[in-house]
Tab-separated table of C-alpha atoms and ligand atoms in Angstrom:
chain	number	residue	atom	x	y	z
A	926	MET	CA	24.537	-41.079	26.000
A	927	LEU	CA	24.466	-37.438	26.416
A	928	LYS	CA	24.503	-36.060	30.501
A	929	ASN	CA	21.842	-33.464	31.356
A	930	SER	CA	23.998	-31.024	32.775
A	931	ILE	CA	26.798	-29.221	30.936
A	932	ASN	CA	29.884	-28.448	34.437
A	933	GLN	CA	32.805	-27.734	31.862
A	934	ILE	CA	32.907	-26.820	28.834
A	935	THR	CA	36.492	-26.594	26.210
A	936	VAL	CA	37.215	-23.906	23.760
A	937	ILE	CA	39.213	-24.811	21.319
A	938	GLY	CA	41.460	-21.495	19.335
A	939	SER	CA	41.923	-18.251	21.253
A	940	GLY	CA	41.117	-15.938	19.351
A	941	VAL	CA	39.068	-13.131	19.888
A	942	MET	CA	36.210	-14.763	19.573
A	943	GLY	CA	37.813	-18.407	21.489
A	944	SER	CA	38.391	-16.044	24.219
A	945	GLN	CA	35.731	-14.244	25.103
A	946	ILE	CA	33.323	-17.531	24.432
A	947	ALA	CA	35.760	-18.838	27.259
A	948	MET	CA	34.909	-15.971	29.535
A	949	VAL	CA	31.674	-15.950	29.505
A	950	SER	CA	31.481	-19.378	30.068
A	951	ALA	CA	33.533	-19.123	32.841
A	952	LEU	CA	31.375	-15.641	34.120
A	953	ALA	CA	28.518	-17.613	34.049
A	954	GLY	CA	29.903	-20.310	36.362
A	955	LEU	CA	31.583	-23.712	34.122
A	956	LYS	CA	34.790	-24.704	34.604
A	957	VAL	CA	36.374	-23.986	30.977
A	958	TYR	CA	39.448	-25.076	29.611
A	959	LEU	CA	40.806	-22.507	26.542
A	960	GLN	CA	42.935	-24.363	24.672
A	961	ASP	CA	45.478	-22.915	22.644
A	962	ILE	CA	48.901	-24.440	20.615
A	963	SER	CA	50.144	-20.771	21.047
A	964	GLU	CA	51.424	-19.800	24.166
A	965	GLU	CA	51.552	-16.161	23.281
A	966	SER	CA	47.883	-16.471	21.492
A	967	LEU	CA	46.788	-18.002	25.853
A	968	LYS	CA	48.833	-15.649	26.790
A	969	LYS	CA	46.394	-12.120	24.285
A	970	ALA	CA	43.982	-13.448	24.521
A	971	GLU	CA	44.203	-13.267	29.013
A	972	GLU	CA	45.226	-10.042	28.344
A	973	SER	CA	43.086	-9.151	26.300
A	974	LEU	CA	40.239	-10.882	28.719
A	975	SER	CA	41.654	-8.760	31.944
A	976	GLY	CA	41.283	-6.012	30.231
A	977	HIS	CA	37.548	-6.559	29.654
A	978	MET	CA	37.142	-7.885	32.930
A	979	LYS	CA	38.910	-4.545	34.126
A	980	LYS	CA	36.414	-1.341	32.334
A	981	ARG	CA	33.691	-3.530	33.064
A	982	ILE	CA	34.511	-3.497	37.332
A	983	ALA	CA	35.910	-0.129	36.893
A	984	LYS	CA	31.958	0.596	34.744
A	985	GLY	CA	30.266	-0.921	38.168
A	986	LYS	CA	28.902	-3.990	35.831
A	987	LEU	CA	30.480	-6.642	37.417
A	988	SER	CA	32.245	-7.278	41.370
A	989	SER	CA	36.055	-7.699	41.338
A	990	LYS	CA	34.660	-10.848	43.137
A	991	GLU	CA	32.968	-12.153	39.852
A	992	VAL	CA	35.732	-11.151	37.608
A	993	ASN	CA	38.268	-13.339	40.938
A	994	GLU	CA	36.518	-16.018	40.357
A	995	ALA	CA	35.930	-16.747	36.399
A	996	PHE	CA	39.335	-16.260	36.136
A	997	SER	CA	39.949	-19.075	38.953
A	998	ARG	CA	37.855	-21.059	36.832
A	999	LEU	CA	38.802	-20.237	32.858
A	1000	HIS	CA	42.073	-22.719	32.994
A	1001	PHE	CA	44.208	-21.973	29.767
A	1002	VAL	CA	45.913	-24.767	28.499
A	1003	THR	CA	47.780	-25.961	25.242
A	1004	SER	CA	46.978	-28.961	25.502
A	1005	LEU	CA	44.038	-30.893	24.077
A	1006	GLU	CA	44.819	-33.562	25.998
A	1007	GLU	CA	44.327	-31.908	29.300
A	1008	ALA	CA	41.398	-29.447	27.444
A	1009	VAL	CA	39.013	-31.672	26.804
A	1010	LYS	CA	39.795	-34.923	28.605
A	1011	GLU	CA	36.455	-34.326	31.381
A	1012	THR	CA	35.301	-31.598	29.363
A	1013	ASP	CA	31.106	-31.741	28.370
A	1014	PHE	CA	30.611	-29.513	25.609
A	1015	VAL	CA	33.765	-28.592	23.101
A	1016	ILE	CA	33.312	-25.143	20.914
A	1017	GLU	CA	35.923	-25.235	18.547
A	1018	ALA	CA	37.059	-21.458	16.993
A	1019	ILE	CA	39.955	-21.560	15.211
A	1020	VAL	CA	41.356	-20.562	11.726
A	1021	GLU	CA	37.873	-21.071	9.599
A	1022	LYS	CA	40.074	-23.915	7.168
A	1023	VAL	CA	37.726	-26.799	6.753
A	1024	ASP	CA	41.027	-29.746	6.764
A	1025	ALA	CA	42.621	-27.529	9.948
A	1026	LYS	CA	38.703	-28.040	11.574
A	1027	ARG	CA	38.696	-31.831	10.100
A	1028	GLN	CA	41.463	-32.839	12.064
A	1029	LEU	CA	40.747	-31.379	15.543
A	1030	PHE	CA	37.026	-32.876	15.528
A	1031	SER	CA	38.931	-36.223	14.563
A	1032	GLU	CA	42.427	-36.046	17.341
A	1033	VAL	CA	38.887	-34.245	20.237
A	1034	ASP	CA	36.405	-37.721	18.885
A	1035	ARG	CA	39.558	-39.630	19.779
A	1036	LEU	CA	40.630	-37.466	23.686
A	1037	ALA	CA	37.388	-36.429	24.585
A	1038	PRO	CA	34.878	-39.181	26.386
A	1039	SER	CA	32.044	-40.963	24.902
A	1040	HIS	CA	28.698	-38.039	25.879
A	1041	THR	CA	30.728	-34.729	24.942
A	1042	ILE	CA	29.308	-32.716	21.638
A	1043	ILE	CA	31.735	-31.191	19.906
A	1044	ALA	CA	30.360	-28.426	17.801
A	1045	THR	CA	32.369	-25.813	15.428
A	1046	ASN	CA	31.441	-21.924	16.415
A	1047	SER	CA	31.781	-21.535	12.417
A	1048	SER	CA	29.345	-20.151	10.341
A	1049	THR	CA	30.409	-20.784	7.138
A	1050	ILE	CA	31.758	-24.595	7.463
A	1051	VAL	CA	28.237	-26.478	8.423
A	1052	SER	CA	29.301	-29.043	10.529
A	1053	SER	CA	28.464	-31.485	8.475
A	1054	LYS	CA	32.026	-31.246	6.459
A	1055	LEU	CA	33.493	-31.820	10.396
A	1056	ALA	CA	31.038	-34.919	11.700
A	1057	ASP	CA	32.441	-37.780	9.676
A	1058	VAL	CA	35.543	-37.954	11.078
A	1059	THR	CA	34.587	-38.264	14.211
A	1060	ASN	CA	33.123	-42.086	16.000
A	1061	ARG	CA	29.666	-39.615	17.377
A	1062	PRO	CA	27.879	-37.568	14.007
A	1063	ASP	CA	24.965	-36.998	16.736
A	1064	LYS	CA	26.682	-35.136	18.821
A	1065	VAL	CA	27.877	-32.187	16.706
A	1066	CYS	CA	26.363	-28.918	16.267
A	1067	ASN	CA	27.432	-25.840	15.182
A	1068	VAL	CA	26.665	-23.250	17.923
A	1069	HIS	CA	27.446	-20.385	16.628
A	1070	PHE	CA	28.742	-16.699	18.129
A	1071	PHE	CA	28.965	-13.020	17.353
A	1072	ASN	CA	31.421	-10.777	18.144
A	1073	PRO	CA	31.909	-8.789	20.520
A	1074	VAL	CA	30.903	-12.373	22.231
A	1075	LEU	CA	31.668	-10.479	25.262
A	1076	VAL	CA	28.853	-8.358	24.140
A	1077	MET	CA	26.655	-9.991	22.027
A	1078	GLU	CA	23.492	-12.007	22.893
A	1079	LEU	CA	22.506	-14.314	19.971
A	1080	VAL	CA	23.821	-17.580	19.603
A	1081	GLU	CA	22.793	-20.001	16.140
A	1082	VAL	CA	22.163	-23.771	16.986
A	1083	VAL	CA	22.113	-25.787	13.375
A	1084	LYS	CA	21.691	-29.143	13.722
A	1085	GLY	CA	22.619	-31.004	11.368
A	1086	PRO	CA	21.236	-34.005	9.416
A	1087	HIS	CA	23.990	-35.978	11.570
A	1088	THR	CA	22.677	-34.393	14.947
A	1089	SER	CA	20.107	-35.955	17.209
A	1090	GLU	CA	17.658	-33.897	18.637
A	1091	GLU	CA	18.789	-34.982	22.028
A	1092	THR	CA	22.515	-32.872	20.880
A	1093	ALA	CA	20.621	-29.268	19.309
A	1094	ASN	CA	18.448	-29.101	22.585
A	1095	THR	CA	21.419	-29.718	24.801
A	1096	ALA	CA	23.847	-26.832	22.649
A	1097	VAL	CA	20.547	-25.342	23.031
A	1098	GLU	CA	20.548	-24.922	27.789
A	1099	LEU	CA	24.076	-24.772	27.525
A	1100	VAL	CA	23.731	-21.325	25.905
A	1101	LYS	CA	21.167	-20.476	27.750
A	1102	GLN	CA	23.726	-21.300	30.832
A	1103	ILE	CA	25.765	-18.587	29.460
A	1104	LYS	CA	22.884	-16.391	30.049
A	1105	LYS	CA	22.807	-15.957	25.987
A	1106	THR	CA	19.616	-16.551	23.681
A	1107	PRO	CA	20.098	-18.812	20.811
A	1108	ILE	CA	17.898	-20.137	18.122
A	1109	LEU	CA	17.723	-22.823	16.348
A	1110	LEU	CA	18.699	-23.513	13.221
A	1111	ASN	CA	16.857	-27.139	12.208
A	1112	LYS	CA	18.817	-26.583	8.528
A	1113	GLU	CA	22.333	-26.203	7.411
A	1114	ILE	CA	22.629	-23.478	5.031
A	1115	SER	CA	25.963	-21.737	5.206
A	1116	GLY	CA	26.325	-18.582	6.812
A	1117	PHE	CA	22.668	-19.578	9.347
A	1118	VAL	CA	21.086	-16.421	9.449
A	1119	ALA	CA	22.290	-12.807	11.165
A	1120	ASN	CA	24.696	-13.202	8.482
A	1121	ARG	CA	23.630	-13.934	5.105
A	1122	ILE	CA	21.232	-11.382	6.128
A	1123	LEU	CA	24.216	-9.266	7.001
A	1124	GLY	CA	26.276	-10.112	4.093
A	1125	LYS	CA	23.592	-9.133	1.678
A	1126	ILE	CA	24.386	-4.745	3.085
A	1127	ILE	CA	27.970	-5.734	3.110
A	1128	ASP	CA	28.201	-6.452	-0.974
A	1129	GLU	CA	25.995	-3.210	-1.246
A	1130	ALA	CA	28.123	-1.276	0.661
A	1131	ILE	CA	31.696	-3.103	-1.033
A	1132	TYR	CA	29.909	-2.341	-4.569
A	1133	LEU	CA	28.761	1.665	-3.715
A	1134	LEU	CA	32.343	2.098	-2.502
A	1135	GLU	CA	34.123	0.287	-5.911
A	1136	ASN	CA	31.840	2.357	-7.659
A	1137	ASP	CA	32.885	5.667	-6.445
A	1138	ILE	CA	29.243	6.568	-5.164
A	1139	ALA	CA	30.599	7.192	-1.434
A	1140	THR	CA	33.017	7.347	0.674
A	1141	VAL	CA	33.485	4.514	3.258
A	1142	GLU	CA	33.001	7.573	5.740
A	1143	GLU	CA	29.878	7.626	4.520
A	1144	ILE	CA	28.310	4.959	3.365
A	1145	ASP	CA	28.843	4.313	6.833
A	1146	LEU	CA	26.849	6.892	8.218
A	1147	ALA	CA	24.240	6.671	6.279
A	1148	CYS	CA	23.823	2.760	8.441
A	1149	THR	CA	24.341	4.412	11.535
A	1150	LYS	CA	22.169	8.206	10.735
A	1151	ALA	CA	19.885	6.434	8.962
A	1152	LEU	CA	19.346	3.164	9.458
A	1153	ASN	CA	20.131	3.424	13.935
A	1154	HIS	CA	22.928	0.478	13.107
A	1155	PRO	CA	25.067	0.797	15.897
A	1156	ILE	CA	28.171	1.100	13.207
A	1157	GLY	CA	28.238	0.580	9.295
A	1158	PRO	CA	29.459	-2.216	7.650
A	1159	PHE	CA	33.167	-0.922	6.911
A	1160	ALA	CA	33.631	-0.390	10.902
A	1161	LEU	CA	32.136	-3.490	11.013
A	1162	LEU	CA	34.496	-5.360	9.083
A	1163	ASP	CA	37.504	-3.722	10.359
A	1164	LEU	CA	36.426	-5.231	13.174
A	1165	THR	CA	35.392	-8.949	12.908
A	1166	GLY	CA	38.859	-8.938	10.210
A	1167	ILE	CA	38.895	-8.874	6.735
A	1168	ASP	CA	40.110	-11.401	6.546
A	1169	VAL	CA	37.847	-13.921	7.766
A	1170	ASN	CA	35.692	-11.858	5.515
A	1171	PHE	CA	38.259	-13.048	2.817
A	1172	ASN	CA	38.229	-16.553	3.974
A	1173	ILE	CA	34.528	-16.735	4.334
A	1174	ARG	CA	34.073	-15.371	0.772
A	1175	GLN	CA	37.159	-17.996	-0.605
A	1176	ILE	CA	35.388	-20.769	0.829
A	1177	LEU	CA	31.773	-20.324	-0.201
A	1178	TYR	CA	32.898	-19.599	-4.039
A	1179	GLU	CA	35.207	-22.541	-3.708
A	1180	GLU	CA	31.799	-24.420	-2.491
A	1181	THR	CA	29.624	-22.359	-5.390
A	1182	GLY	CA	31.361	-21.851	-8.147
A	1183	ASP	CA	30.121	-18.603	-8.636
A	1184	GLU	CA	31.702	-15.086	-9.197
A	1185	SER	CA	29.284	-13.284	-7.160
A	1186	GLN	CA	30.144	-15.191	-4.053
A	1187	LYS	CA	33.986	-14.881	-4.567
A	1188	PRO	CA	36.335	-11.744	-2.178
A	1189	GLN	CA	35.643	-8.329	-3.850
A	1190	ASN	CA	38.454	-5.870	-5.130
A	1191	ILE	CA	39.178	-4.142	-2.007
A	1192	ILE	CA	38.484	-7.249	-0.112
A	1193	VAL	CA	41.401	-8.505	-1.835
A	1194	GLU	CA	43.634	-5.914	-2.102
A	1195	LYS	CA	43.339	-5.114	1.722
A	1196	TYR	CA	43.566	-8.702	2.465
A	1197	THR	CA	46.957	-8.823	0.182
A	1198	ASN	CA	47.953	-6.108	2.473
A	1199	GLY	CA	47.359	-7.465	5.536
A	1200	GLU	CA	44.746	-4.875	6.550
A	1201	TYR	CA	43.027	-6.738	8.495
A	1202	GLY	CA	41.120	-4.072	10.385
A	1203	ARG	CA	41.182	-3.277	14.306
A	1204	LYS	CA	43.854	-6.201	15.002
A	1205	THR	CA	46.317	-5.422	12.528
A	1206	GLY	CA	45.484	-1.717	13.721
A	1207	LYS	CA	44.244	-0.770	9.854
A	1208	GLY	CA	41.717	-1.769	7.915
A	1209	PHE	CA	39.142	0.304	5.887
A	1210	TYR	CA	39.765	3.184	8.852
A	1211	SER	CA	43.100	2.663	10.633
A	1212	TYR	CA	43.450	2.610	14.735
A	1213	ASN	CA	46.072	4.099	17.156
A	1214	PHE	CA	45.485	1.391	20.742
B	2329	LIG	N1	35.230	-6.822	22.916
B	2329	LIG	C1	34.452	-6.981	23.959
B	2329	LIG	N2	33.390	-6.298	24.199
B	2329	LIG	C2	33.507	-4.529	23.550
B	2329	LIG	C3	34.682	-4.861	22.232
B	2329	LIG	C4	35.145	-5.631	21.995
B	2329	LIG	N3	35.560	-5.685	20.851
B	2329	LIG	N4	33.902	-3.052	21.985
B	2329	LIG	C5	33.378	-2.689	22.737
B	2329	LIG	N5	32.701	-3.550	23.734
B	2329	LIG	C6	31.975	-3.577	25.045
B	2329	LIG	C7	31.866	-2.196	25.833
B	2329	LIG	O1	33.443	-2.750	26.885
B	2329	LIG	C8	31.099	-2.347	26.534
B	2329	LIG	O2	30.464	-2.820	27.593
B	2329	LIG	P1	29.957	-3.177	27.920
B	2329	LIG	O3	28.661	-2.256	28.018
B	2329	LIG	O4	29.646	-3.474	28.908
B	2329	LIG	O5	30.320	-1.531	29.220
B	2329	LIG	C9	30.141	-2.039	25.144
B	2329	LIG	O6	30.657	-3.567	24.357
B	2329	LIG	C10	29.265	-0.873	24.460
B	2329	LIG	O7	30.970	-0.591	23.861
B	2329	LIG	P2	31.071	1.393	23.746
B	2329	LIG	O8	30.200	1.901	24.563
B	2329	LIG	O9	32.715	1.642	23.599
B	2329	LIG	O10	31.078	1.165	21.989
B	2329	LIG	P3	29.770	0.783	21.128
B	2329	LIG	O11	28.736	1.481	22.233
B	2329	LIG	O12	29.874	1.918	20.001
B	2329	LIG	O13	29.589	-0.725	21.156
B	2329	LIG	C11	29.766	-2.305	19.569
B	2329	LIG	C12	30.056	-1.309	20.693
B	2329	LIG	C13	29.265	-3.393	21.150
B	2329	LIG	C14	31.128	-3.162	18.911
B	2329	LIG	C15	28.596	-1.765	19.106
B	2329	LIG	O14	29.546	-1.486	17.649
B	2329	LIG	C16	28.341	-2.692	17.518
B	2329	LIG	O15	26.940	-3.352	18.529
B	2329	LIG	N6	28.746	-3.305	17.245
B	2329	LIG	C17	27.551	-4.052	16.425
B	2329	LIG	C18	28.384	-5.442	16.714
B	2329	LIG	C19	27.542	-6.595	15.294
B	2329	LIG	O16	27.080	-6.586	14.107
B	2329	LIG	N7	28.141	-7.612	16.009
B	2329	LIG	C20	27.704	-8.712	14.719
B	2329	LIG	C21	28.852	-9.457	14.090
B	2329	LIG	S1	28.509	-10.142	12.373
B	2329	LIG	C22	29.961	-11.680	13.436
B	2329	LIG	O17	29.898	-11.943	14.527
B	2329	LIG	C23	29.441	-13.388	12.526
B	2329	LIG	C24	30.851	-13.663	12.436
B	2329	LIG	O18	30.300	-14.234	11.955
B	2329	LIG	C25	31.860	-13.058	12.841
């Protein structure tokens, strides 16, 4: 049986996505556990979130009281058991590796109450690749946020063949509860809606660059000044992470055997050089933080 209302959620993985999902949820009034095996990553997450919140307070978008209350509801922990033992809803946001996620899902299934829904934030790994390691496949689904989570409003909820109607509905309600806009996909498809459309734009941008048609800056300008996109595809790759793009394409290629899904040369080159984008200070552009 599912509980009717969600009071407590757990986000696993304190990277950019996980930490901001946790913050958004705490701001909306939920008790939140943000769990990571790395103390250092949790510390970085807390610092980064504090920085974002300070800016919002300075702009008058949030009061210090709202922020302090949200932080008092947000618990940074390394213990998985502590993070999930009383939780209603888990959102996994760890590395995009099926094996790591399967192992985590199986542990969470063992440690969390029987009513708890276990969701993955992945947009490439559909939940049917994970549900079978649990004893509650009906309570497993994808709940996919966009980067930066503090700003982007859409969240895709994806129902696998194993996901119950009740679980999908609860996930949709949770998205509304944390003041985001849900769309519900009734069938699994890798990439879901937004990233499939975005992927086509990025592929074309890389094709134009690799064929010396225009530069990174010019292609980005075409998207911002002709199409009114907020940022161009290369600036966006730097924001979301070239490593993330590499891993996603690698998974798609391995799944389908389709050569056109392979990470393109420029992505492999940047990935191999450790130029992941904003997080490493260099990607298609250079950053000084
Ligand atoms: N994290 C959190 N908040 C951020 C941020 C970040 N990295 N960067 C900017 N912001 C916030 C700012 O604090 C500011 O907030 P307020 O309005 O509350 O003050 C707001 O965003 C606007 O910021 P700026 O004025 O500094 O800059 P901007 O107007 O250029 O906006 C942007 C920045 C929101 C990132 C904008 O460029 C944008 O919308 N870009 C497109 C993002 C996008 O397409 N995301 C989807 C990526 S695909 C994906 O996420 C899928 C996946 O599976 C990984």
